[in-house]
Short mmCIF file of N, CA and C in Angstrom, two decimals:
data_model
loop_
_atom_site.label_atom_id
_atom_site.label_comp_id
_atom_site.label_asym_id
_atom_site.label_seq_id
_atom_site.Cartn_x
_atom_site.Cartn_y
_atom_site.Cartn_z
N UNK I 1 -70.16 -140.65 -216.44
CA UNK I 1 -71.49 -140.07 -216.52
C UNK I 1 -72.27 -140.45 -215.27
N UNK I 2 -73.07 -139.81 -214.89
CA UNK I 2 -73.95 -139.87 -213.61
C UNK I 2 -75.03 -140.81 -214.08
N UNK I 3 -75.38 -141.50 -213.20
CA UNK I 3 -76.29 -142.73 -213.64
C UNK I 3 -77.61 -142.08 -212.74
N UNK I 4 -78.64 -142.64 -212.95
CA UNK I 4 -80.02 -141.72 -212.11
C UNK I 4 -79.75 -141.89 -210.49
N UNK I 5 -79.05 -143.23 -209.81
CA UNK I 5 -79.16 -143.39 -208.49
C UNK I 5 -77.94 -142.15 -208.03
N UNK I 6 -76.74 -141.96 -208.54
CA UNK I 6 -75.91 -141.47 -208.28
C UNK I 6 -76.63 -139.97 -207.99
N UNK I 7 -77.16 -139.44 -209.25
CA UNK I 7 -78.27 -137.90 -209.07
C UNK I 7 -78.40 -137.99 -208.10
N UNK I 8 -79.55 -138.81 -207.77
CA UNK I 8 -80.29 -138.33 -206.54
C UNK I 8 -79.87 -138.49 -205.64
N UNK I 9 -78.73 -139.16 -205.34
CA UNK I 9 -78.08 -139.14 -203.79
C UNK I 9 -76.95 -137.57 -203.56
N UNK I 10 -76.58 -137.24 -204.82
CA UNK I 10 -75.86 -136.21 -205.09
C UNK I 10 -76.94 -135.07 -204.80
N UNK I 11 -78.26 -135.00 -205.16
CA UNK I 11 -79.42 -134.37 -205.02
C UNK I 11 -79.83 -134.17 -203.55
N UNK I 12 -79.95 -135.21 -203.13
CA UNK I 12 -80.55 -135.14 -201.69
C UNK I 12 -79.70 -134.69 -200.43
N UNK I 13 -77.85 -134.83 -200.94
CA UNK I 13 -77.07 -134.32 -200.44
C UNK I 13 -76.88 -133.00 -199.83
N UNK I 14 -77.47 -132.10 -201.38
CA UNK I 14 -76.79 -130.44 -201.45
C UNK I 14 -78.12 -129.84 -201.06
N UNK I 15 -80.10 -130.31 -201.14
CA UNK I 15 -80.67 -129.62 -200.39
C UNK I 15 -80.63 -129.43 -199.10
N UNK I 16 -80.77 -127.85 -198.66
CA UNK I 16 -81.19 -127.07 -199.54
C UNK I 16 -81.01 -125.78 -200.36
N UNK I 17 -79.27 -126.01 -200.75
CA UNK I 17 -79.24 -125.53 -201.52
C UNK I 17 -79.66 -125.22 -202.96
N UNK I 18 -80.86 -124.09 -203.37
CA UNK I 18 -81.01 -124.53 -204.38
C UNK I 18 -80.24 -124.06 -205.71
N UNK I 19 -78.93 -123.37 -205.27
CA UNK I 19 -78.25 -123.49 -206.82
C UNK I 19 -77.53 -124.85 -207.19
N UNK I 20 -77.02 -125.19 -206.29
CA UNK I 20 -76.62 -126.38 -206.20
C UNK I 20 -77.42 -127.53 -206.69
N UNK I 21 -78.74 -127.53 -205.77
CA UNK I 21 -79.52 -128.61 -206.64
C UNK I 21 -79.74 -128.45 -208.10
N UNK I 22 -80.63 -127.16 -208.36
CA UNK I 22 -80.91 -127.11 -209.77
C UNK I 22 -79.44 -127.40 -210.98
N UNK I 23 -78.28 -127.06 -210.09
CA UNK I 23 -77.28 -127.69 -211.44
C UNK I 23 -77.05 -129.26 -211.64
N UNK I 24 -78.06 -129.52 -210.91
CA UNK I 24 -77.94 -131.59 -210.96
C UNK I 24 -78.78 -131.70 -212.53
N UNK I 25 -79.87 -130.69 -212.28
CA UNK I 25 -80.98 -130.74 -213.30
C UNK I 25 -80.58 -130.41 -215.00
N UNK I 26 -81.23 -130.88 -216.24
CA UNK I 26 -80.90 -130.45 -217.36
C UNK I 26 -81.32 -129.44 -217.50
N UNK I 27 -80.98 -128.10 -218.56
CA UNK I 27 -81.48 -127.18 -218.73
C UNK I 27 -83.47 -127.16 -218.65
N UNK I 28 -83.52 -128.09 -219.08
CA UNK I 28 -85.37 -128.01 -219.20
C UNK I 28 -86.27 -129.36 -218.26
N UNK I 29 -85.02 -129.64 -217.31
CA UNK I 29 -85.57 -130.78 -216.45
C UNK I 29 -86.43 -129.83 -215.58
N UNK I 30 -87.19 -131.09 -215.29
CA UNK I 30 -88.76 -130.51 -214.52
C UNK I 30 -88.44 -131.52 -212.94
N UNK I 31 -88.79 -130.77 -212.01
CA UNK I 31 -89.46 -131.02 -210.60
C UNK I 31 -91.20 -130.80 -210.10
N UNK I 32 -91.65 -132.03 -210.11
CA UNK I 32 -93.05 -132.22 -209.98
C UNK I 32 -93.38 -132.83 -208.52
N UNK I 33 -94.21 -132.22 -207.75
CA UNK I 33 -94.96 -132.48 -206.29
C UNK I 33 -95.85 -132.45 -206.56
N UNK I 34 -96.70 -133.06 -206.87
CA UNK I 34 -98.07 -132.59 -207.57
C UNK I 34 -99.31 -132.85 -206.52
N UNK I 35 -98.58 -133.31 -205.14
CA UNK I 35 -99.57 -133.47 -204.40
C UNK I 35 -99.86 -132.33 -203.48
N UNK I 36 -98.65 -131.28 -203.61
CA UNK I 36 -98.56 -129.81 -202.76
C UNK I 36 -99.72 -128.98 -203.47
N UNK I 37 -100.16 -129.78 -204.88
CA UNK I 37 -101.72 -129.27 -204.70
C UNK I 37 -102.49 -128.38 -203.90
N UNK I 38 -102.83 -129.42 -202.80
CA UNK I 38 -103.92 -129.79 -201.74
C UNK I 38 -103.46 -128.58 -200.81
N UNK I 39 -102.10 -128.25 -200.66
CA UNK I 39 -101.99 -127.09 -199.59
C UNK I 39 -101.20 -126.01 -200.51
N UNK I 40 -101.70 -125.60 -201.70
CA UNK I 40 -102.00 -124.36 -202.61
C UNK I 40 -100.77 -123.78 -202.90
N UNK I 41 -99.45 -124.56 -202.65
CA UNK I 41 -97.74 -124.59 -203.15
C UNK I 41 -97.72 -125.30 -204.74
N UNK I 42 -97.18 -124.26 -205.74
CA UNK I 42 -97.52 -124.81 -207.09
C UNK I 42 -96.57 -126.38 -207.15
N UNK I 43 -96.87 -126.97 -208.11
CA UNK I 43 -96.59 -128.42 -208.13
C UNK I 43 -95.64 -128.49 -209.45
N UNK I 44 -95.45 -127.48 -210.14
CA UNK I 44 -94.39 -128.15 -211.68
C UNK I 44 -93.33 -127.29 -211.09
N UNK I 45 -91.92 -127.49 -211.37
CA UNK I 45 -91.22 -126.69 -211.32
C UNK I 45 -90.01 -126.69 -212.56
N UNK I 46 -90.03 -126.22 -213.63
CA UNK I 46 -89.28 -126.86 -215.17
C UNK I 46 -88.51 -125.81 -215.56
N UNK I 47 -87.08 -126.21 -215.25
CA UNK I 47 -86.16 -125.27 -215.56
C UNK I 47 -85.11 -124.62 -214.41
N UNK I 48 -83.92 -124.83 -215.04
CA UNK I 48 -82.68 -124.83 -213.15
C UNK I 48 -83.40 -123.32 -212.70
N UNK I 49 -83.61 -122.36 -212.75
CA UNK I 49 -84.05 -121.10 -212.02
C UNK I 49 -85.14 -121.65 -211.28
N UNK I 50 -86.29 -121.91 -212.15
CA UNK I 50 -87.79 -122.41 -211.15
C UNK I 50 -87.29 -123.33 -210.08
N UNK I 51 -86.22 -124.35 -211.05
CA UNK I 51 -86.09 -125.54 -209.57
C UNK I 51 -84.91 -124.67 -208.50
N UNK I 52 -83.78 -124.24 -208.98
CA UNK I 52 -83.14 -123.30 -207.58
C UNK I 52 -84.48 -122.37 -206.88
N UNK I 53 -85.04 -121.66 -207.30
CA UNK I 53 -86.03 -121.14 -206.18
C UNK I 53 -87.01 -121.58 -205.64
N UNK I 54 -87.59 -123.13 -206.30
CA UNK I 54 -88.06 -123.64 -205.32
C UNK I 54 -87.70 -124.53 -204.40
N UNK I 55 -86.46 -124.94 -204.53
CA UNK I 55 -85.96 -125.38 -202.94
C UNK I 55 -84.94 -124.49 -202.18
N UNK I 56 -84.95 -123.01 -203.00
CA UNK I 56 -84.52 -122.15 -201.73
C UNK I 56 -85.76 -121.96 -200.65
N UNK I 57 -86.74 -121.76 -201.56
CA UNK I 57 -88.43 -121.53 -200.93
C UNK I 57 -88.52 -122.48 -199.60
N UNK I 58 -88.77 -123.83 -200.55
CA UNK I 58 -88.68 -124.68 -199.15
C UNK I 58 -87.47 -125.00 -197.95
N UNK I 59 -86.43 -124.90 -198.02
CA UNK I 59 -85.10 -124.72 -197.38
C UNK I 59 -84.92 -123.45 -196.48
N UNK I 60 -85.63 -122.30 -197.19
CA UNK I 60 -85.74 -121.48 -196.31
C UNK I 60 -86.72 -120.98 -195.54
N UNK I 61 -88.12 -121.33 -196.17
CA UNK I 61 -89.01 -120.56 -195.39
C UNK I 61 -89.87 -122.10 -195.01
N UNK I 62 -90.15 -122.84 -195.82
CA UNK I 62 -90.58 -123.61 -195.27
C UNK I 62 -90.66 -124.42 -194.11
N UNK I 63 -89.31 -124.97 -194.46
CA UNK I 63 -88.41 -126.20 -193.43
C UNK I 63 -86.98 -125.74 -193.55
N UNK I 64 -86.64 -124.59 -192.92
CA UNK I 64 -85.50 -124.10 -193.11
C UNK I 64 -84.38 -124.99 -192.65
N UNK I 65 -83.33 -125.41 -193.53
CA UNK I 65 -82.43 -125.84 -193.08
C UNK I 65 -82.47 -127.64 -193.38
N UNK I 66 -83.55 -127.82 -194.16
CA UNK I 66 -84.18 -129.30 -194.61
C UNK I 66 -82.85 -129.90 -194.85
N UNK I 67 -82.34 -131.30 -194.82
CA UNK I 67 -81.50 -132.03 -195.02
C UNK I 67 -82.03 -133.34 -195.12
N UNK I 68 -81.87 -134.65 -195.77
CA UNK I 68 -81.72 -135.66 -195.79
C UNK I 68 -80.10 -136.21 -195.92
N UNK I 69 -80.45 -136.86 -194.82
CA UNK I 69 -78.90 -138.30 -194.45
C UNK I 69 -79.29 -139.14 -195.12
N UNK I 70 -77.54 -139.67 -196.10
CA UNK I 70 -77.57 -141.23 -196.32
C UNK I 70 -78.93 -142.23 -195.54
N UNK I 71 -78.20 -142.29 -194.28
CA UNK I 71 -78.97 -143.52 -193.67
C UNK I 71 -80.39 -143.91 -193.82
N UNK I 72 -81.24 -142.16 -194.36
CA UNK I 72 -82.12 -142.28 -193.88
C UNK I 72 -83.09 -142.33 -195.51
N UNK I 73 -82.27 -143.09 -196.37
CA UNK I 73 -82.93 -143.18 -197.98
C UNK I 73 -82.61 -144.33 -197.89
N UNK I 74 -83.86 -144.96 -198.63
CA UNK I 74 -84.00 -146.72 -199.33
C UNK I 74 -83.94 -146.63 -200.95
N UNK I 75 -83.29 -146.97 -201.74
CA UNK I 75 -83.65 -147.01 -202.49
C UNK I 75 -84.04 -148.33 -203.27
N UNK I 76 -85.40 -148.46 -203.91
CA UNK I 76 -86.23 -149.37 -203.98
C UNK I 76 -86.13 -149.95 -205.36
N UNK I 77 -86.26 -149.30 -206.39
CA UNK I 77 -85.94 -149.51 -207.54
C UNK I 77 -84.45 -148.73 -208.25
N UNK I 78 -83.29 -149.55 -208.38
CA UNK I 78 -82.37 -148.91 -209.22
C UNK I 78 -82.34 -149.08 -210.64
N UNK I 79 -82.07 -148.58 -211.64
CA UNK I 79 -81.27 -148.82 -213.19
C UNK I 79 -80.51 -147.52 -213.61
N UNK I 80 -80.08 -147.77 -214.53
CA UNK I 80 -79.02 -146.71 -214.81
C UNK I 80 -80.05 -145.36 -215.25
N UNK I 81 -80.97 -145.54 -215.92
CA UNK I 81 -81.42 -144.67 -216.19
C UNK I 81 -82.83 -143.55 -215.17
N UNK I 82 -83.09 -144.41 -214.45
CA UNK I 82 -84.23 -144.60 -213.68
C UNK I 82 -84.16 -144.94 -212.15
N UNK I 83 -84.67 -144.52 -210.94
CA UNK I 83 -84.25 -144.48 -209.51
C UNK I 83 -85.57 -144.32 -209.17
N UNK I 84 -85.75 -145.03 -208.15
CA UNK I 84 -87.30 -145.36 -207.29
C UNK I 84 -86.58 -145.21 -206.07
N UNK I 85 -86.58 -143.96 -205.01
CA UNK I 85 -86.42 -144.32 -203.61
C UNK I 85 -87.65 -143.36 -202.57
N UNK I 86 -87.36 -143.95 -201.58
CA UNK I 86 -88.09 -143.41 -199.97
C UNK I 86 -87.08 -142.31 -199.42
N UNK I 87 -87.03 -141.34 -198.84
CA UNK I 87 -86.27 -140.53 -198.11
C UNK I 87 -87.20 -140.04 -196.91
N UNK I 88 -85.82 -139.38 -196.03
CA UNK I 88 -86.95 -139.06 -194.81
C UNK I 88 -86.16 -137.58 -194.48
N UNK I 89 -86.86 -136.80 -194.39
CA UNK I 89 -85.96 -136.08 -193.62
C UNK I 89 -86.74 -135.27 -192.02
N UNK I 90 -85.93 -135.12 -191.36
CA UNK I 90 -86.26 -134.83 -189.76
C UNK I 90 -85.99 -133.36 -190.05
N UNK I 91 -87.14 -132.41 -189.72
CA UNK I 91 -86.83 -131.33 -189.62
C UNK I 91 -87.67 -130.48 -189.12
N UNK I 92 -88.25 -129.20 -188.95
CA UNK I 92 -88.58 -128.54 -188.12
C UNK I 92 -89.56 -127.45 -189.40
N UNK I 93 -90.52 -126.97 -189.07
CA UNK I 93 -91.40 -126.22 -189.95
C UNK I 93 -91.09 -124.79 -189.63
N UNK I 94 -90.75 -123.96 -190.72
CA UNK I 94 -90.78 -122.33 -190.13
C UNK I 94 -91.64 -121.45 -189.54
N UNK I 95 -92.32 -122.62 -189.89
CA UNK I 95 -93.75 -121.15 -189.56
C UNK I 95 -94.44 -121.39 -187.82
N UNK I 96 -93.81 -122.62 -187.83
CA UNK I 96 -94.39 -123.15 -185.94
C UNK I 96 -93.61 -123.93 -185.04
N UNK I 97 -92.15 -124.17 -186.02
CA UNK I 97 -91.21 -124.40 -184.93
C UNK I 97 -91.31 -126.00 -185.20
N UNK I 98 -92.59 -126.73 -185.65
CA UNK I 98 -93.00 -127.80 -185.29
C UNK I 98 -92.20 -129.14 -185.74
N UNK I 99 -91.69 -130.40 -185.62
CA UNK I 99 -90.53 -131.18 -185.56
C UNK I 99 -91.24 -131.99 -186.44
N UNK I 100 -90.98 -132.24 -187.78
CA UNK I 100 -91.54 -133.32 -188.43
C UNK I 100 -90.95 -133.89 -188.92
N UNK I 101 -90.66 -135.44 -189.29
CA UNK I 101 -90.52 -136.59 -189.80
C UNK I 101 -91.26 -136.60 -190.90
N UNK I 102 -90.63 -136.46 -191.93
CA UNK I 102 -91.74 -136.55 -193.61
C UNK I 102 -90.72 -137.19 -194.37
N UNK I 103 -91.36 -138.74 -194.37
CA UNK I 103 -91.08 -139.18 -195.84
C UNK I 103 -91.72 -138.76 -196.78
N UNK I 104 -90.73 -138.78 -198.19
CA UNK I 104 -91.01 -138.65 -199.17
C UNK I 104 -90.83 -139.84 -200.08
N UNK I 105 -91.04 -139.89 -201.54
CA UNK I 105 -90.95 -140.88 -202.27
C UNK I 105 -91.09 -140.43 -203.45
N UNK I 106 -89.69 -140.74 -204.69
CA UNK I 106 -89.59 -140.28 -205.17
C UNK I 106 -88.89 -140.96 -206.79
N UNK I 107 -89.24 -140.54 -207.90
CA UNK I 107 -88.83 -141.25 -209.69
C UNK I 107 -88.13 -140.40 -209.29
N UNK I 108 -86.55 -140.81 -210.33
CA UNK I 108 -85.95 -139.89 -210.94
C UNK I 108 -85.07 -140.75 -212.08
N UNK I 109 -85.40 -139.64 -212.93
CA UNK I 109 -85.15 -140.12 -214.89
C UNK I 109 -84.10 -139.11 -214.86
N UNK I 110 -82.92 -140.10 -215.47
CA UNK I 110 -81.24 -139.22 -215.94
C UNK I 110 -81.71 -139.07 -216.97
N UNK I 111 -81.03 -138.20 -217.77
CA UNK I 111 -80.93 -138.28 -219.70
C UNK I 111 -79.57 -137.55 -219.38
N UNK I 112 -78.39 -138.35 -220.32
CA UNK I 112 -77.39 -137.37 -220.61
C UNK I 112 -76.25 -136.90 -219.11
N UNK I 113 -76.57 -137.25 -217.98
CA UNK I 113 -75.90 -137.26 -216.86
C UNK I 113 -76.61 -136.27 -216.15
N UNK I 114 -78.06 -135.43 -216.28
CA UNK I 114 -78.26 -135.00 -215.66
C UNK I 114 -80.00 -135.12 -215.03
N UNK I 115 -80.59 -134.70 -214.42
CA UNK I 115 -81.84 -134.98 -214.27
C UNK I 115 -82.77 -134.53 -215.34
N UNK I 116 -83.58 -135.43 -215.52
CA UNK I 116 -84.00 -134.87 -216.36
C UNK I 116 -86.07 -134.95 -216.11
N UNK I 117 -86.10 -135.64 -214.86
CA UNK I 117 -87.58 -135.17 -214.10
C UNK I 117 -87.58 -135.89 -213.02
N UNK I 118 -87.48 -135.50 -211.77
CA UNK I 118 -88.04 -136.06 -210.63
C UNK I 118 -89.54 -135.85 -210.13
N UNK I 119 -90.00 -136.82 -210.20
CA UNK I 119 -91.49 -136.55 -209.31
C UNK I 119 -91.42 -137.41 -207.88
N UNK I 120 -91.94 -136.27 -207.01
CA UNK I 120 -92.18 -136.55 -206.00
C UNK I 120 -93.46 -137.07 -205.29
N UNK I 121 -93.44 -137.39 -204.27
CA UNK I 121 -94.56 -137.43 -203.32
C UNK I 121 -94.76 -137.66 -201.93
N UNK I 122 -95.68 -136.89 -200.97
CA UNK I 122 -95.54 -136.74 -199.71
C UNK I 122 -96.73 -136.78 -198.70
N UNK I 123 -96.85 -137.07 -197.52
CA UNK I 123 -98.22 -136.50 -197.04
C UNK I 123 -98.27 -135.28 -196.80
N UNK I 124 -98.93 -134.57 -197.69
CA UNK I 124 -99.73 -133.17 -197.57
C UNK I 124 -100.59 -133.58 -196.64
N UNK I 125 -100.69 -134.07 -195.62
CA UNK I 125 -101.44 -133.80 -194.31
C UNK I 125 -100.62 -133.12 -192.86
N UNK I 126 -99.49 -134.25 -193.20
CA UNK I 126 -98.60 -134.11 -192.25
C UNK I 126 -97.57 -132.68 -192.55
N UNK I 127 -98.00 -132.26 -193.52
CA UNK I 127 -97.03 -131.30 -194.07
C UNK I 127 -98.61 -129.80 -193.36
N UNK I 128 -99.57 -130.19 -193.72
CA UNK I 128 -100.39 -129.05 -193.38
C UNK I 128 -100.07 -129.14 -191.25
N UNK I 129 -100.16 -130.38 -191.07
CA UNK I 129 -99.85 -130.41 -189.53
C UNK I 129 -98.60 -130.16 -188.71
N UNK I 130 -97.86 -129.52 -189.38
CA UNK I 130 -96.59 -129.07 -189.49
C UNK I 130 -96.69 -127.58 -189.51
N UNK I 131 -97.12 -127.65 -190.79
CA UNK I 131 -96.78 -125.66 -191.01
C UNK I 131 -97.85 -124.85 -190.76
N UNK I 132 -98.91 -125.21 -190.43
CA UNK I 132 -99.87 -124.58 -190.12
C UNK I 132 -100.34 -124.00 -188.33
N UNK I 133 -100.24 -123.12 -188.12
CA UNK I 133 -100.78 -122.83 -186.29
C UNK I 133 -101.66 -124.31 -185.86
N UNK I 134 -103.03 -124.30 -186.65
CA UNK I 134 -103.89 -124.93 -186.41
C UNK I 134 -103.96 -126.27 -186.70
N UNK I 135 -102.92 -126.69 -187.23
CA UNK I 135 -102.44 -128.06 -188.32
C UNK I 135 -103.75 -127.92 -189.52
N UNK I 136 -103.69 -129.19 -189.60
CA UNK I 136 -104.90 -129.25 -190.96
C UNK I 136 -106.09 -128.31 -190.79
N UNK I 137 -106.21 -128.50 -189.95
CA UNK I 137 -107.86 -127.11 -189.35
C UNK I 137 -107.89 -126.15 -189.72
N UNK I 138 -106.69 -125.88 -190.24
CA UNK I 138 -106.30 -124.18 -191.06
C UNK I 138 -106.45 -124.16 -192.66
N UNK I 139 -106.71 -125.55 -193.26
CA UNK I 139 -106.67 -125.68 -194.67
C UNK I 139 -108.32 -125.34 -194.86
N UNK I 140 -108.72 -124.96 -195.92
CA UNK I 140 -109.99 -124.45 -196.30
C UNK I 140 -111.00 -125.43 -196.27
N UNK I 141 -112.00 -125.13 -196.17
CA UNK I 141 -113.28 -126.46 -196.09
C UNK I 141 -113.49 -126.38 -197.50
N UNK I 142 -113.94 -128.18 -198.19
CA UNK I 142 -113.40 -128.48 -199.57
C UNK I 142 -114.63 -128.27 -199.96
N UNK I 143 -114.58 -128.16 -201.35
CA UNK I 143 -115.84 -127.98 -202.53
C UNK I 143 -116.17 -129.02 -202.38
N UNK I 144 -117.34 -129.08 -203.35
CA UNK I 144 -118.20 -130.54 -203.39
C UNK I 144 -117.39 -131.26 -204.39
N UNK I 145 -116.27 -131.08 -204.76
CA UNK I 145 -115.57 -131.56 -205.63
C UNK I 145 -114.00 -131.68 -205.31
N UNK I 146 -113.30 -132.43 -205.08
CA UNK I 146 -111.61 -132.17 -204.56
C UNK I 146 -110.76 -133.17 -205.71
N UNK I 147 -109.66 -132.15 -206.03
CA UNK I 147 -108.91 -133.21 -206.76
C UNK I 147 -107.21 -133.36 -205.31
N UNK I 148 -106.84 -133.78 -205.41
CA UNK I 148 -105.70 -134.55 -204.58
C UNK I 148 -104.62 -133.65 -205.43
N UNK I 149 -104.95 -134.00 -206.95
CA UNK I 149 -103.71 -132.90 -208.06
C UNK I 149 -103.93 -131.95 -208.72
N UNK I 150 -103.71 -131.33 -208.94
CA UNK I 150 -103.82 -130.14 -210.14
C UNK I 150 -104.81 -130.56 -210.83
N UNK I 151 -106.19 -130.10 -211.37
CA UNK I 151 -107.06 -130.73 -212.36
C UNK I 151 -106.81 -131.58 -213.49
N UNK I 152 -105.31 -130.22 -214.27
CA UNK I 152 -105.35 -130.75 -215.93
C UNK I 152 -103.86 -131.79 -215.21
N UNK I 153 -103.59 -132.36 -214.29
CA UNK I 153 -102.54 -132.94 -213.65
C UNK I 153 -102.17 -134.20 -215.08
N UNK I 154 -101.36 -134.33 -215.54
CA UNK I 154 -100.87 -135.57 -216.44
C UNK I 154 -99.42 -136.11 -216.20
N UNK I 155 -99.49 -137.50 -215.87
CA UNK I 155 -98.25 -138.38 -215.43
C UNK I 155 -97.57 -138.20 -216.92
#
């Protein structure tokens, strides 16, 4: 049986393919970014179809061609059921060519040998300074009110 560290290295392997990834996932496992908020990319993704098209999305149009290397994951917290790591991946933005270095950081909960929720997290700054012409200067000027997550957002 796949233990949670094994997933995600098996995970971080095959993006960005996303049929491939989403068959790591359980039928009703969820993929959560909840900080892609902030630059208006939805944040739940629950269910192998939602999760295969959203890392064809990002793999292809985003950061086409996204990869993470071994070398370049820590992982911080292991147990069989449960995985705490850092990843990095070096890659290039579609929309401006532009070369970015984005760690990420990331839970991931097995049930049963397969995923059964990864949540992520990233700088959505460096990600707007990336894909954007203007970098961040292109994101909208904020209300008198900003949430970082989704409003009704729940861990």
């Amino acid at each position: 049986m796949n233990d949670a560290k094994k997933l995600l290295l098996e995970l971080l392997a095959v993006i960005p393919d996303g049929t491939r990834a989403a068959a790591l996932f359980a039928e009703d496992g969820v993929l959560e970014l909840p900080f892609l908020h902030t630059l208006g990319v939805p944040t739940r993704h629950q269910g192998r179809e939602a999760i295969k098209q959203f890392y064809e999305f990002v793999g292809g149009t985003l950061f086409p061609g996204i990869t993470f290397k071994p070398e370049d994951t820590a992982v911080l917290i292991d147990t069989p059921d449960q995985v705490f790591a850092e990843f990095v991946a070096h890659t290039r933005a579609g929309a401006t060519g532009r070369l970015i270095h984005h760690l990420f950081a990331g839970r991931l909960v097995a049930e049963n040998g397969k995923i059964k929720l990864l949540r992520e997290s990233l700088n959505t700054a460096a990600s707007a300074q990336a894909l954007n012409p203007h970098g961040a200067a292109d994101l909208p000027p904020p209300d008198a009110e900003i949430f970082s997550i989704p409003p009704a957002y729940a861990s």
